Amino acid sequence: MAKLFNMPSGAVRQAIRCVSSSLHSTTLRAQTTMAAAMPDPLPVRQKTPLVTEVGKEPPGPAMKTNVPGRESLRLKAELDKIQNTDAVHFFVDYANSRGNYVVDVDGNIMLDVFTQIASLPLGYNHPKLIAKMSNPDNMVTFINRPALGSFPPADLVDKIRGTLMTVAPPGLQHVQTMACGSCSIEHGQKAMFMAYMRRERGGKPPTAEDLETSISGQAPGCPKLSIMSFNGAFHGRGMGALACSHAKWFHKLDFPVPDWPMAPFPKLRYPLEDFVRENEQEEQFCLEQVEDLFETYRQKGAPVVGIMCEPVQAEGGDNHASPAFFQGLQDIAAKNNGYLLLDEVQTGCGVSGKFWAHEHFNLREAPDVVTFAKKMLTGGFYYKQEQKATEAYRIYNTWMGDPSKIMMLEEVLNVVHQNDLVNNAADVGQFLLQGLLDLQKLYPGTMKNARGLGTLVAVDFPTTAFRNSVVITLRNKGVNAGTCGEAAMRLRPSLIFTKSHASVFLTYLEATLKDLIPGRKV
């Protein structure tokens, strides 16, 4: 075993390839047509030496083909024989990807400002994470995945205290790990339901009738309750998370969901300083609708136990709201004996310029539940004492997370603290946003509504088709960006993204706009 870990490249490369990464869910169908139309003389790509040493980034983008290239298209055709591949953009050479640069199987080197749908905290193949995984002392943790709820390892308490509890949102003393964002959301929902019903019973245990009727999914054991969410929200693809997601048709078509309330989310006008009064009125209208929905669903016999909201609606379009709006949500929830769950799956881990985005909101107290995943590497949720389960197997599944992810998170947090990466996100995000605002002035009919919180940055284009053209052209030049909403391009770079990387992105974006708007004089 020690001999395996002493191998300088092969064993590490093989370990890297075993790590599964998600691909973006939004389909840009034009990509295959564009790539197929471009002559691509490259043969099926053979294995090549590492582009650079571990931890050393390429000097910049370097493109050999349009994306997807011939090898990506070949692999996509093979995979399509096994599963649907409409969401696949390109196949990645993870062994050769470094830092903020992703390398595809056709040898294209791209600056990645989307980082596996916002899930890579330190970019690709960070040397500290390679070292952590290569340490033979950690092999036991990687091989033996325990059923944490019943058979936790001896060091679990110390590991959680040394990682997740060191960055716990102020006011939240409890945490439960999970595997992914969707299951984190759904167990957070269950925590609110259980707390609500314990309060309704006055702290008394459930009756025999409660227990018996719950088996068949009937009241009183399975009461008719609801959770309020927002138009434009996206919380995941599990059925409970999906019930609170209202962003795009392909998330929900054909799937039955409960009748739960959907409130309007503010549609702010930009620049914010020019529309202060209008935006205040918009947020006040939305808060009034939230309050009305509490009463409406109370009368329908499905009382709202809590509000669930993203600090920034990501998939729905990178939609922001003011601190006053979130303060209002918390007040309305409390007034109606409900709870507040903030979904920080995409906004947590420092990307907003604070470790948790809701720390920007100056809430009077902590949210009742805060969910996390993506850059945190493990899923899970923080919660108050009131939301703590009081019986075994109520918040439970086989694995309930993965200690190997906590081990990797430990190293991520070390790097974050040692390199002041949260403040880096604030600083670089401001630089990035200003660059977009400057381009917006040069292309006023093409770009609009540049907005951001830390590196959670986005900009709108006139139409979905034009936005897609921007993203595809930008990628073919050497920058991989993301999309959201109807016509927005979103940026989700890693925490090691710097101003120099931002400058590369802005330069390539401007070149893209010049290509797509021929004859434009600036």
XYZ file of C-alpha atoms in Angstrom:
522
model
C 0.000 0.000 0.000
C 2.783 2.422 0.888
C 4.481 1.548 -2.391
C 1.324 2.509 -4.256
C 1.242 5.938 -2.661
C 4.905 6.545 -3.401
C 4.254 6.352 -7.125
C 4.676 9.951 -8.373
C 2.050 10.087 -11.093
C 0.230 6.891 -11.959
C -1.352 6.200 -8.595
C -2.285 9.828 -8.026
C -3.701 10.108 -11.528
C -5.745 6.967 -11.017
C -7.054 8.292 -7.701
C -8.065 11.530 -9.342
C -9.952 9.704 -12.048
C -11.973 7.892 -9.412
C -13.434 11.168 -8.198
C -16.812 11.726 -9.818
C -17.743 15.244 -10.907
C -21.125 16.587 -11.962
C -21.730 18.324 -15.274
C -23.934 21.376 -15.755
C -27.649 20.683 -16.049
C -28.539 23.446 -18.484
C -28.354 22.155 -22.072
C -26.829 24.359 -24.756
C -27.925 22.241 -27.692
C -26.174 24.414 -30.256
C -22.766 23.268 -29.013
C -22.769 19.932 -30.831
C -23.803 21.512 -34.129
C -21.104 24.168 -33.954
C -18.378 21.689 -33.034
C -19.408 19.133 -35.620
C -19.327 21.775 -38.356
C -15.706 22.623 -37.623
C -13.115 20.407 -39.331
C -11.218 18.590 -36.627
C -8.190 16.699 -37.904
C -7.058 15.525 -34.496
C -6.942 11.737 -34.050
C -8.284 10.041 -30.933
C -6.131 11.592 -28.243
C -3.500 9.401 -26.618
C -2.306 9.734 -23.042
C 0.076 12.667 -22.633
C 2.362 13.767 -19.825
C 0.973 16.132 -17.234
C 0.702 19.663 -18.577
C 2.518 21.073 -15.582
C 3.728 20.078 -12.178
C 1.123 19.498 -9.498
C -0.261 22.856 -8.412
C 1.246 24.805 -11.331
C -1.343 26.337 -13.612
C -1.035 26.709 -17.380
C -0.056 30.254 -18.407
C -3.454 30.777 -19.996
C -6.109 29.268 -22.250
C -4.886 27.243 -25.224
C -7.393 25.832 -27.693
C -6.899 23.102 -30.291
C -10.535 22.578 -31.332
C -13.974 23.946 -30.805
C -15.688 22.455 -27.773
C -16.820 19.737 -27.759
C -14.041 18.368 -29.941
C -13.811 15.069 -31.757
C -12.863 12.968 -28.729
C -15.572 14.488 -26.544
C -18.128 13.819 -29.266
C -16.911 10.230 -29.631
C -17.170 9.610 -25.895
C -20.543 11.306 -25.764
C -21.852 9.000 -28.485
C -20.610 5.975 -26.545
C -22.101 7.197 -23.272
C -25.395 7.926 -25.007
C -25.733 4.196 -25.627
C -25.917 3.826 -21.839
C -27.678 6.989 -20.612
C -29.036 10.339 -21.759
C -26.197 12.744 -22.553
C -28.057 15.908 -23.564
C -26.557 17.809 -20.618
C -22.946 16.818 -21.367
C -20.875 19.787 -22.567
C -17.497 18.068 -22.893
C -15.435 15.287 -21.340
C -12.702 16.365 -18.938
C -9.122 15.228 -18.561
C -9.050 15.632 -14.791
C -5.489 14.390 -14.431
C -4.202 17.262 -16.565
C -6.471 19.995 -15.189
C -4.772 22.408 -12.787
C -5.921 25.187 -10.507
C -8.385 27.447 -12.321
C -7.835 25.682 -15.648
C -9.801 22.703 -16.901
C -8.429 20.516 -19.702
C -10.762 18.536 -21.925
C -10.047 15.211 -23.613
C -9.170 16.988 -26.864
C -6.349 18.882 -25.184
C -8.125 22.226 -24.909
C -7.058 24.276 -21.888
C -9.814 26.556 -20.575
C -10.059 29.025 -17.734
C -12.917 27.578 -15.692
C -15.162 30.159 -14.056
C -17.945 27.630 -13.432
C -15.896 24.921 -11.646
C -18.154 21.882 -11.821
C -21.328 23.844 -11.150
C -19.769 25.849 -8.321
C -18.468 22.807 -6.445
C -14.644 23.047 -6.534
C -13.336 25.090 -3.594
C -9.649 25.076 -4.590
C -9.816 24.406 -8.299
C -8.366 21.295 -9.892
C -5.729 19.063 -8.284
C -4.706 21.402 -5.505
C -1.384 20.090 -4.134
C -2.631 20.115 -0.539
C -5.560 17.879 -1.466
C -3.343 15.585 -3.534
C -1.038 15.236 -0.531
C -3.975 14.534 1.768
C -5.289 11.810 -0.478
C -1.819 10.366 -1.100
C -1.014 9.988 2.592
C -1.174 6.247 3.387
C -2.351 7.084 6.903
C -5.627 8.253 5.335
C -6.204 5.109 3.291
C -8.495 3.528 5.901
C -10.853 6.498 5.715
C -11.074 6.365 1.925
C -11.601 2.601 1.740
C -14.035 1.989 4.602
C -17.093 4.164 4.154
C -19.108 3.760 7.351
C -22.813 3.933 8.065
C -22.234 7.030 10.180
C -25.581 7.007 11.942
C -24.911 3.619 13.514
C -21.206 2.810 13.236
C -19.203 6.061 13.272
C -15.387 5.981 13.374
C -13.559 6.874 16.567
C -12.290 10.207 15.245
C -15.625 11.503 13.914
C -16.313 13.859 16.831
C -12.875 15.437 16.615
C -13.105 15.726 12.837
C -16.484 17.463 12.930
C -15.415 19.801 15.724
C -12.225 20.611 13.842
C -13.984 21.351 10.554
C -17.706 21.994 10.317
C -18.088 23.458 13.794
C -15.202 25.893 13.271
C -17.170 27.558 10.471
C -20.680 27.072 11.860
C -23.008 30.022 11.244
C -23.116 32.156 14.400
C -25.882 30.910 16.679
C -26.101 27.358 15.334
C -24.615 24.699 17.606
C -25.644 21.518 15.785
C -24.722 19.979 12.454
C -25.689 16.844 10.554
C -23.665 15.675 7.586
C -25.299 14.356 4.436
C -24.090 13.263 1.019
C -25.449 15.935 -1.321
C -27.365 19.176 -1.518
C -30.774 17.684 -2.213
C -30.715 15.236 0.711
C -29.403 18.022 2.940
C -32.409 20.131 1.976
C -34.890 17.328 2.503
C -33.580 16.368 5.922
C -33.587 20.054 6.844
C -37.246 20.127 5.842
C -37.914 17.086 8.015
C -36.167 18.750 10.944
C -38.587 21.673 10.646
C -41.624 19.399 10.330
C -40.636 17.406 13.425
C -39.939 20.515 15.496
C -43.277 21.994 14.462
C -45.241 18.885 15.413
C -43.429 18.454 18.740
C -44.507 21.982 19.550
C -48.068 21.256 18.412
C -48.189 18.239 20.735
C -46.961 20.368 23.602
C -43.861 18.242 23.966
C -45.845 15.068 24.508
C -44.867 11.867 22.657
C -46.904 10.822 19.612
C -50.006 8.752 20.315
C -50.602 5.182 19.219
C -52.904 6.558 16.522
C -50.138 8.875 15.311
C -47.773 5.942 14.968
C -50.265 3.657 13.254
C -51.584 6.179 10.721
C -48.089 7.347 9.793
C -47.352 3.933 8.294
C -50.085 4.407 5.680
C -49.303 8.083 5.161
C -52.544 9.281 6.723
C -53.392 11.938 9.296
C -52.870 12.452 12.154
C -49.537 10.610 11.885
C -48.720 12.305 8.580
C -50.256 15.752 8.997
C -51.083 18.099 6.162
C -48.330 20.698 6.446
C -46.450 22.846 3.955
C -43.228 24.762 3.366
C -43.135 28.095 1.565
C -40.608 28.709 -1.191
C -40.139 31.228 -3.992
C -40.680 31.625 -7.688
C -37.284 31.152 -9.339
C -35.959 28.965 -6.526
C -33.957 25.809 -7.059
C -33.210 23.522 -4.116
C -32.558 20.152 -5.710
C -34.052 17.228 -7.584
C -35.227 14.974 -4.758
C -38.999 15.097 -4.411
C -39.008 17.208 -1.248
C -36.462 19.653 -2.629
C -38.237 19.655 -5.974
C -41.494 20.645 -4.301
C -39.790 23.920 -3.367
C -38.051 24.447 -6.723
C -39.645 26.727 -9.307
C -36.945 27.620 -11.821
C -37.285 25.553 -15.022
C -39.772 23.139 -16.533
C -37.330 20.266 -17.030
C -36.774 20.070 -13.280
C -40.436 19.259 -12.609
C -42.335 18.098 -15.694
C -44.228 14.804 -15.098
C -43.406 14.693 -11.380
C -46.228 14.996 -8.827
C -45.548 17.566 -6.118
C -47.535 18.643 -3.046
C -49.621 21.790 -3.001
C -47.193 24.039 -1.158
C -47.116 27.836 -1.370
C -44.846 29.647 -3.826
C -44.216 33.314 -3.067
C -42.845 35.887 -5.528
C -39.144 36.684 -5.192
C -38.126 40.326 -5.693
C -37.162 41.376 -9.205
C -34.723 44.161 -8.523
C -33.913 46.851 -11.047
C -30.319 47.868 -11.739
C -28.277 49.869 -11.034
C -29.551 49.620 -7.481
C -28.686 53.206 -6.607
C -30.996 54.460 -9.370
C -34.002 52.420 -8.258
C -33.965 52.563 -4.467
C -37.638 53.473 -4.099
C -38.859 51.038 -6.762
C -36.879 48.142 -5.293
C -38.101 48.867 -1.776
C -41.668 48.762 -3.065
C -40.988 45.508 -4.914
C -39.589 43.834 -1.815
C -42.426 45.114 0.338
C -44.948 43.678 -2.119
C -43.223 40.282 -1.973
C -43.171 40.312 1.831
C -46.887 41.092 1.885
C -47.488 38.107 -0.378
C -45.456 35.908 1.976
C -47.604 37.011 4.899
C -50.808 36.440 2.934
C -49.733 32.922 1.971
C -49.285 31.979 5.618
C -52.936 32.842 6.185
C -54.147 31.274 2.925
C -52.561 27.918 3.693
C -53.683 28.044 7.294
C -57.244 28.336 6.035
C -56.635 25.507 3.542
C -55.681 23.239 6.420
C -52.021 23.003 5.391
C -50.250 25.423 7.735
C -46.818 26.657 6.686
C -44.143 25.352 9.052
C -41.349 27.392 7.539
C -39.892 29.490 4.745
C -37.101 28.118 2.566
C -34.972 30.516 0.539
C -31.586 30.894 -1.150
C -29.529 33.954 -0.165
C -29.010 34.389 -3.914
C -31.257 32.498 -6.298
C -28.698 30.749 -8.485
C -30.279 28.450 -11.069
C -33.269 30.778 -11.265
C -31.160 33.655 -12.595
C -28.756 34.906 -9.915
C -31.529 36.930 -8.319
C -30.608 39.064 -5.315
C -32.596 40.740 -2.558
C -31.625 43.229 0.136
C -30.815 42.459 3.780
C -34.115 44.138 4.680
C -36.001 41.542 2.651
C -34.416 38.624 4.482
C -34.930 40.357 7.814
C -38.586 40.665 6.854
C -38.798 36.971 6.012
C -37.414 36.041 9.396
C -39.853 38.342 11.181
C -42.854 37.026 9.243
C -41.855 33.415 9.897
C -41.526 34.076 13.628
C -44.829 35.966 13.739
C -46.542 32.921 12.240
C -44.769 30.369 14.446
C -42.735 29.174 11.477
C -39.062 28.564 10.861
C -36.521 29.939 8.389
C -34.305 27.627 6.334
C -31.597 29.271 4.245
C -30.167 27.143 1.457
C -26.440 27.925 1.291
C -25.544 24.960 -0.931
C -24.192 27.273 -3.632
C -23.554 30.451 -1.634
C -21.585 29.028 1.307
C -17.881 28.381 1.873
C -16.704 31.970 1.516
C -17.669 32.785 -2.064
C -19.801 35.779 -1.062
C -16.966 37.511 0.777
C -18.225 36.110 4.083
C -18.172 32.433 4.924
C -21.975 32.277 4.743
C -23.856 34.632 2.455
C -26.589 35.226 5.027
C -23.996 36.897 7.246
C -24.421 39.908 4.943
C -28.056 40.231 6.048
C -27.644 41.256 9.706
C -30.440 38.953 10.837
C -31.628 39.473 14.406
C -30.775 35.837 15.150
C -29.484 32.803 13.305
C -31.724 31.073 10.770
C -33.260 27.900 12.162
C -31.633 25.705 9.515
C -28.742 26.361 7.102
C -27.970 23.773 4.433
C -24.646 23.313 2.653
C -22.877 21.165 0.035
C -20.895 21.860 -3.170
C -17.662 23.695 -2.181
C -18.001 22.292 1.342
C -17.379 18.871 -0.291
C -19.805 17.229 2.123
C -23.495 17.936 2.302
C -25.323 18.654 5.511
C -27.226 21.192 7.550
C -26.714 23.272 10.663
C -29.654 23.702 13.016
C -30.837 24.928 16.389
C -31.597 22.810 19.435
C -35.303 22.954 18.616
C -34.721 21.165 15.318
C -32.690 18.333 16.850
C -34.286 14.909 16.359
C -35.514 13.268 19.551
C -35.787 9.675 18.258
C -33.409 7.364 16.428
C -33.647 6.933 12.649
C -35.720 10.100 12.133
C -32.870 11.929 10.403
C -31.038 9.034 8.856
C -29.802 7.176 5.803
C -27.130 4.556 5.225
C -24.070 6.773 4.954
C -25.186 10.190 6.271
C -22.208 11.791 4.585
C -18.675 10.525 4.114
C -15.723 10.920 6.524
C -13.335 11.128 3.560
C -15.077 14.338 2.493
C -14.692 15.762 5.982
C -11.012 14.874 5.801
C -10.676 16.765 2.523
C -12.704 19.670 3.924
C -10.223 19.885 6.783
C -7.470 20.654 4.278
C -9.688 23.027 2.306
C -10.404 25.063 5.431
C -6.702 25.138 6.286
C -5.948 26.599 2.862
C -8.866 29.030 3.106
C -7.670 30.379 6.452
C -3.952 30.393 5.642
C -4.492 32.287 2.392
C -7.348 34.537 3.545
C -9.482 33.256 0.692
C -12.776 34.609 2.012
C -11.459 38.151 1.819
C -9.920 37.247 -1.526
C -13.397 36.376 -2.797
C -14.690 39.759 -1.666
C -11.799 41.620 -3.286
C -11.721 39.671 -6.542
C -15.500 39.710 -6.766
C -15.541 43.496 -6.599
C -12.867 43.668 -9.315
C -14.780 41.198 -11.473
C -18.073 43.040 -11.065
C -16.477 46.382 -11.894
C -15.036 44.851 -15.046
C -18.493 43.688 -16.100
C -19.943 47.111 -15.336
C -17.270 48.695 -17.527
C -18.092 46.323 -20.390
C -21.769 46.995 -19.820
C -21.131 50.683 -20.516
C -19.384 49.780 -23.770
C -22.181 47.422 -24.821
C -25.335 48.983 -23.319
C -27.714 47.199 -25.654
C -26.036 43.854 -25.165
C -25.166 43.535 -21.470
C -27.273 44.648 -18.526
C -27.913 44.107 -14.829
C -24.351 43.196 -13.844
C -24.608 42.149 -10.208
C -22.735 40.212 -7.600
C -21.932 39.322 -4.032
C -18.295 38.318 -3.740
C -17.578 36.061 -6.701
C -21.267 35.163 -7.068
C -21.380 37.331 -10.177
C -23.759 37.402 -13.145
C -24.815 39.554 -16.072
C -27.859 39.455 -18.350
C -28.040 39.429 -22.152
C -30.990 40.402 -24.374
C -32.198 36.885 -25.199
C -31.609 33.256 -24.309
C -30.215 32.593 -27.781
C -27.716 35.438 -27.609
C -26.650 34.426 -24.088
C -26.040 30.901 -25.332
C -23.991 32.238 -28.239
C -21.870 34.250 -25.819
C -21.212 31.233 -23.594
C -20.420 28.912 -26.515
C -18.159 31.423 -28.274
C -16.422 32.250 -25.012
C -15.805 28.571 -24.371
C -14.417 28.022 -27.853
C -11.993 30.862 -27.156
C -10.911 29.258 -23.882
C -13.186 30.259 -20.980
C -15.819 27.936 -19.505
C -18.690 29.920 -17.947
C -22.155 28.971 -16.736
C -25.728 29.993 -17.388
C -28.808 30.570 -15.266
C -32.294 31.969 -15.587
C -33.624 32.974 -18.979
C -30.674 34.974 -20.283
C -27.998 35.290 -17.595
C -24.390 34.173 -17.601
C -23.184 33.279 -14.124
C -19.668 32.996 -12.798
C -18.756 30.537 -10.060
C -14.955 30.495 -9.879
C -12.929 28.713 -7.237
C -11.692 30.392 -4.077
C -8.165 30.566 -5.552
C -9.419 32.745 -8.411
C -7.403 35.980 -8.507
C -7.572 39.353 -10.229
C -5.214 38.062 -12.904
C -7.681 35.284 -13.700
C -10.513 37.813 -13.684
C -8.579 39.939 -16.169
C -8.218 36.937 -18.484
C -11.961 36.335 -18.302
C -12.822 39.982 -18.991
C -10.410 40.149 -21.927
C -11.872 37.030 -23.509
C -15.440 38.188 -22.871
C -14.756 41.481 -24.631
C -13.228 39.613 -27.567
C -16.326 37.418 -27.689
C -18.649 40.408 -27.789
C -16.622 41.971 -30.600
C -16.937 38.756 -32.593
C -20.686 38.519 -32.052
C -21.338 42.190 -32.811
C -19.330 42.822 -35.998
C -18.656 46.429 -36.857
C -19.192 47.590 -33.294
C -16.986 50.596 -32.563
C -15.874 51.065 -28.965
